[in-house]
Short mmCIF file of N, CA and C in Angstrom, two decimals:
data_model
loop_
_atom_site.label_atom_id
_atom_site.label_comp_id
_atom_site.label_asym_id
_atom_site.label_seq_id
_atom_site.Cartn_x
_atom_site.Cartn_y
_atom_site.Cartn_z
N UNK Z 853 106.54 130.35 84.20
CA UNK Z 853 106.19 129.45 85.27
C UNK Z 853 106.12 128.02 84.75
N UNK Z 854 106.57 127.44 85.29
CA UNK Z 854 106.89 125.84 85.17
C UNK Z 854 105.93 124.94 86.01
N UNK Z 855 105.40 124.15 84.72
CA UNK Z 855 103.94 123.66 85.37
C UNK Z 855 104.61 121.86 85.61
N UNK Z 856 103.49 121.25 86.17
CA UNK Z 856 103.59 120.13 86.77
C UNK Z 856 103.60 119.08 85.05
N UNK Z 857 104.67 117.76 85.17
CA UNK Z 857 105.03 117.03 84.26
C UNK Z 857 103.33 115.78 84.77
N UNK Z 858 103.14 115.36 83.56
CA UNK Z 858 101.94 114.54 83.16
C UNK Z 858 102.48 113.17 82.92
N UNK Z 859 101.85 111.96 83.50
CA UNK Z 859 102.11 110.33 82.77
C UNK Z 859 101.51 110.84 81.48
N UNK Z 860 102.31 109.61 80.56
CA UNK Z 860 101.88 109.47 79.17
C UNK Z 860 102.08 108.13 78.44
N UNK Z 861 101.06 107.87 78.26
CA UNK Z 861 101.49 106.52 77.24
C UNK Z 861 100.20 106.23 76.10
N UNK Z 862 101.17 105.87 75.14
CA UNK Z 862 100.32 105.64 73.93
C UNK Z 862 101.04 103.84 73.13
N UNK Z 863 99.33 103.68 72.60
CA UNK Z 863 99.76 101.99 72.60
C UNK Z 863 99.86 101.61 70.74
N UNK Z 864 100.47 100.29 70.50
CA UNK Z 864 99.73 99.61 69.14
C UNK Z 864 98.24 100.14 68.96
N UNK Z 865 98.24 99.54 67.44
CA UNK Z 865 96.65 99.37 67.63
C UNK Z 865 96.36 97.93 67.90
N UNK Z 866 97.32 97.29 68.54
CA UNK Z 866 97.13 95.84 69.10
C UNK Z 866 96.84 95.84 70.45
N UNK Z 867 96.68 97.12 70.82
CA UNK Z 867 96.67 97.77 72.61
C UNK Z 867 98.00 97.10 73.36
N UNK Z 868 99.08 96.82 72.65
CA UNK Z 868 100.29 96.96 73.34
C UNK Z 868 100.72 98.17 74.19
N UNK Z 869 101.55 98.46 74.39
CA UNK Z 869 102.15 99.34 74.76
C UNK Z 869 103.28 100.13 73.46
N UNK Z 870 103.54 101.52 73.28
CA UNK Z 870 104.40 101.70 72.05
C UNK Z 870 105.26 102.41 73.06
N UNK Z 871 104.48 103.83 73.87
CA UNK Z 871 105.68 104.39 74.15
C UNK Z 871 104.99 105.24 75.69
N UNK Z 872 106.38 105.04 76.71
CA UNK Z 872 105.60 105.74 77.96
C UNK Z 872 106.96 106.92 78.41
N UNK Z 873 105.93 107.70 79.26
CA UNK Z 873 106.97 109.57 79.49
C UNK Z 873 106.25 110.39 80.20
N UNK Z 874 106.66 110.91 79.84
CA UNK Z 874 105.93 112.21 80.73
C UNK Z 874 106.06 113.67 79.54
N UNK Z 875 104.88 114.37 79.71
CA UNK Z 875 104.82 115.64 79.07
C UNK Z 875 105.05 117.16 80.09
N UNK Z 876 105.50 117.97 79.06
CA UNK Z 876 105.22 119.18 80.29
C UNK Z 876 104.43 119.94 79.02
N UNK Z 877 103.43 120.70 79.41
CA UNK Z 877 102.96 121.30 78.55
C UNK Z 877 102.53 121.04 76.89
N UNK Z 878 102.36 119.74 76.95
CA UNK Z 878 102.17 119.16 76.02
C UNK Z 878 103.43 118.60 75.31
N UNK Z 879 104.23 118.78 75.78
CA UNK Z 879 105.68 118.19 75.05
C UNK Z 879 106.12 116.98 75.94
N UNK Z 880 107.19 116.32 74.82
CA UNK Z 880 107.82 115.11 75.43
C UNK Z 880 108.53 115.42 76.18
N UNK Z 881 108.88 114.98 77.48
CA UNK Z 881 109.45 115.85 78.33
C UNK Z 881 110.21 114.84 79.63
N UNK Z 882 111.57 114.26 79.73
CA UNK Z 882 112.19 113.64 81.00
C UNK Z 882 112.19 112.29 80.17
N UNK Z 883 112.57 111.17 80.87
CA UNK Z 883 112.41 110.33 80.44
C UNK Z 883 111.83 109.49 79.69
N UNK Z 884 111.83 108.66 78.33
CA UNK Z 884 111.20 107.70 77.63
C UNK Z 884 111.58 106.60 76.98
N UNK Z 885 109.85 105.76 77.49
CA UNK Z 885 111.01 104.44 76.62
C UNK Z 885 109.98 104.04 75.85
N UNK Z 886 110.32 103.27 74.37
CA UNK Z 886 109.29 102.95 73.38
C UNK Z 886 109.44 101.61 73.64
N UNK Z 887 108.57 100.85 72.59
CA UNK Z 887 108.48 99.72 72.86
C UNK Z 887 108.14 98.85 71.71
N UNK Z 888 108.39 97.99 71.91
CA UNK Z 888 107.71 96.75 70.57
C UNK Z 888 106.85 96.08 70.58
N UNK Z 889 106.25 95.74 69.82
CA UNK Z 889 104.90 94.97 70.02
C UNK Z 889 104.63 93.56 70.67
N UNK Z 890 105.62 92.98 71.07
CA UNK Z 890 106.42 92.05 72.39
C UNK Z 890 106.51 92.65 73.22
N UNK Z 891 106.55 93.84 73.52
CA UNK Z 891 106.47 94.39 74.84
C UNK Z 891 108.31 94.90 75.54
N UNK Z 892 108.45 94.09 74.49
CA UNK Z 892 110.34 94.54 74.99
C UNK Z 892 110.64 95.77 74.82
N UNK Z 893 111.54 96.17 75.78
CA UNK Z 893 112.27 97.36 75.01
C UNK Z 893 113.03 98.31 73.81
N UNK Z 894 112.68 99.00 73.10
CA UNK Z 894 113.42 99.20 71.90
C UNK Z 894 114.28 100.52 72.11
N UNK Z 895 114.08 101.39 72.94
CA UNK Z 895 114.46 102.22 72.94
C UNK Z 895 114.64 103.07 74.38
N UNK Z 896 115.37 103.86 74.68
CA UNK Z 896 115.33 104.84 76.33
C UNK Z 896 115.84 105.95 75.88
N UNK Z 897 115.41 107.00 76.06
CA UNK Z 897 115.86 108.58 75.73
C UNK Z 897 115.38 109.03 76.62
N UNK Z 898 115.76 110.73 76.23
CA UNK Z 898 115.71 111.36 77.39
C UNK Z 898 115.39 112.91 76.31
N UNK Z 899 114.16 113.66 76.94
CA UNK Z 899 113.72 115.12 76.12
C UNK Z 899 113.80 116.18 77.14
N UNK Z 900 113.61 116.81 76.45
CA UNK Z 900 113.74 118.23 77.55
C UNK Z 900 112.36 119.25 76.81
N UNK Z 901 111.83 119.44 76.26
CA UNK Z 901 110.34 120.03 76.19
C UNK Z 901 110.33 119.65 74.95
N UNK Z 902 110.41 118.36 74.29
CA UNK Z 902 110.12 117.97 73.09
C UNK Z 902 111.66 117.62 72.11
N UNK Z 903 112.95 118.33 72.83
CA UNK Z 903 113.69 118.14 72.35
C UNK Z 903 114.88 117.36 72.34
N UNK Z 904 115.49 116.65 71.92
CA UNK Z 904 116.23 115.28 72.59
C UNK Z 904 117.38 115.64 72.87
N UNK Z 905 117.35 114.99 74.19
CA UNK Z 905 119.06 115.61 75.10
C UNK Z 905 119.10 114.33 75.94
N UNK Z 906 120.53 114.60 76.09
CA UNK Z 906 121.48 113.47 76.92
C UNK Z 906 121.32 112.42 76.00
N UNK Z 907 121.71 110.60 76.44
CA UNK Z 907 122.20 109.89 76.00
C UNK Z 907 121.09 109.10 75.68
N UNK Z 908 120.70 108.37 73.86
CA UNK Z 908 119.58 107.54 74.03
C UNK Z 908 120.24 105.89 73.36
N UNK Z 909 119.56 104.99 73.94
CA UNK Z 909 120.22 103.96 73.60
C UNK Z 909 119.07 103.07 72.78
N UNK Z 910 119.64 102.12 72.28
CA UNK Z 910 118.94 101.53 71.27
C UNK Z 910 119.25 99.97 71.72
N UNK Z 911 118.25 98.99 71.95
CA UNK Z 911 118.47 97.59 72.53
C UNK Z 911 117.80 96.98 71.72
N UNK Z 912 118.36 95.50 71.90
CA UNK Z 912 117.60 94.28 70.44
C UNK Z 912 117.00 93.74 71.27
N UNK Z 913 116.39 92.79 70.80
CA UNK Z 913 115.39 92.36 71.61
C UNK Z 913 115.68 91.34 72.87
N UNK Z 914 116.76 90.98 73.00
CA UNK Z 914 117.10 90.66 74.16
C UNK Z 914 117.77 91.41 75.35
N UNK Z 915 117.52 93.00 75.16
CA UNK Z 915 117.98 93.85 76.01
C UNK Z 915 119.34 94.09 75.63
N UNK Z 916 120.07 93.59 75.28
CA UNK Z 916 121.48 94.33 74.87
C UNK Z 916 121.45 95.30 74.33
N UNK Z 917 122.21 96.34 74.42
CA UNK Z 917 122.16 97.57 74.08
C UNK Z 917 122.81 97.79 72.32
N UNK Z 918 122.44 98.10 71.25
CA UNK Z 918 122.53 98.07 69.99
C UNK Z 918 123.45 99.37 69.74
N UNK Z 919 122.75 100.41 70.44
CA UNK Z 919 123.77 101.61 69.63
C UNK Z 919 123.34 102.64 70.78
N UNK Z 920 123.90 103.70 71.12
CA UNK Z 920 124.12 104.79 72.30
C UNK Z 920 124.58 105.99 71.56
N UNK Z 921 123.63 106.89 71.61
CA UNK Z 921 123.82 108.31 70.93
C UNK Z 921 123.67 109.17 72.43
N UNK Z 922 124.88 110.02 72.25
CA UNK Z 922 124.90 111.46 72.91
C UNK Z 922 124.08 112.50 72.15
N UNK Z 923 123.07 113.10 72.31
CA UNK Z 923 122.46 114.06 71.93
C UNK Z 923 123.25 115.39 72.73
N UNK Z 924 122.96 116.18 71.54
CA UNK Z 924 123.98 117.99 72.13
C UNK Z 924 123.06 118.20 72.89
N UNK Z 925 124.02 119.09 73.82
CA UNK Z 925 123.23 119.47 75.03
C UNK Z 925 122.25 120.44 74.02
N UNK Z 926 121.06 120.90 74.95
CA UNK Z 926 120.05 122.11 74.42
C UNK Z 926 120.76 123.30 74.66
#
């Protein structure tokens, strides 16, 4: 049985923001994006109960996209 997905976010110890998602069962789970201590984007992936699937991209700090990995399907 497939339980209900949870907000999640965990910060710096500067109380930035590092990284926000959702869990299912305690795992990383659907969408995520990390972050930098500027608050910009560093990262967008995508998990499936902790494990990394589909496409994650990697951006510099002006949002351009740096590098794009296909993760194998699960």
């Amino acid at each position: 049985m497939m339980t209900e997905t949870v907000p999640y976010e965990k910060f710096h110890a500067d109380g930035s923001i590092w990284a926000r998602g959702q869990t299912l069962d305690g795992e990383m789970h659907g969408y995520w994006e990390f972050f930098r201590k500027d608050g910009t984007v560093m990262r967008r992936e995508h998990m499936d109960r902790g494990v990394q699937v589909g496409e994650w991209t990697t951006l510099a700090k002006d949002g351009s996209i740096v590098k794009t990995t296909r993760m194998k399907a699960r």
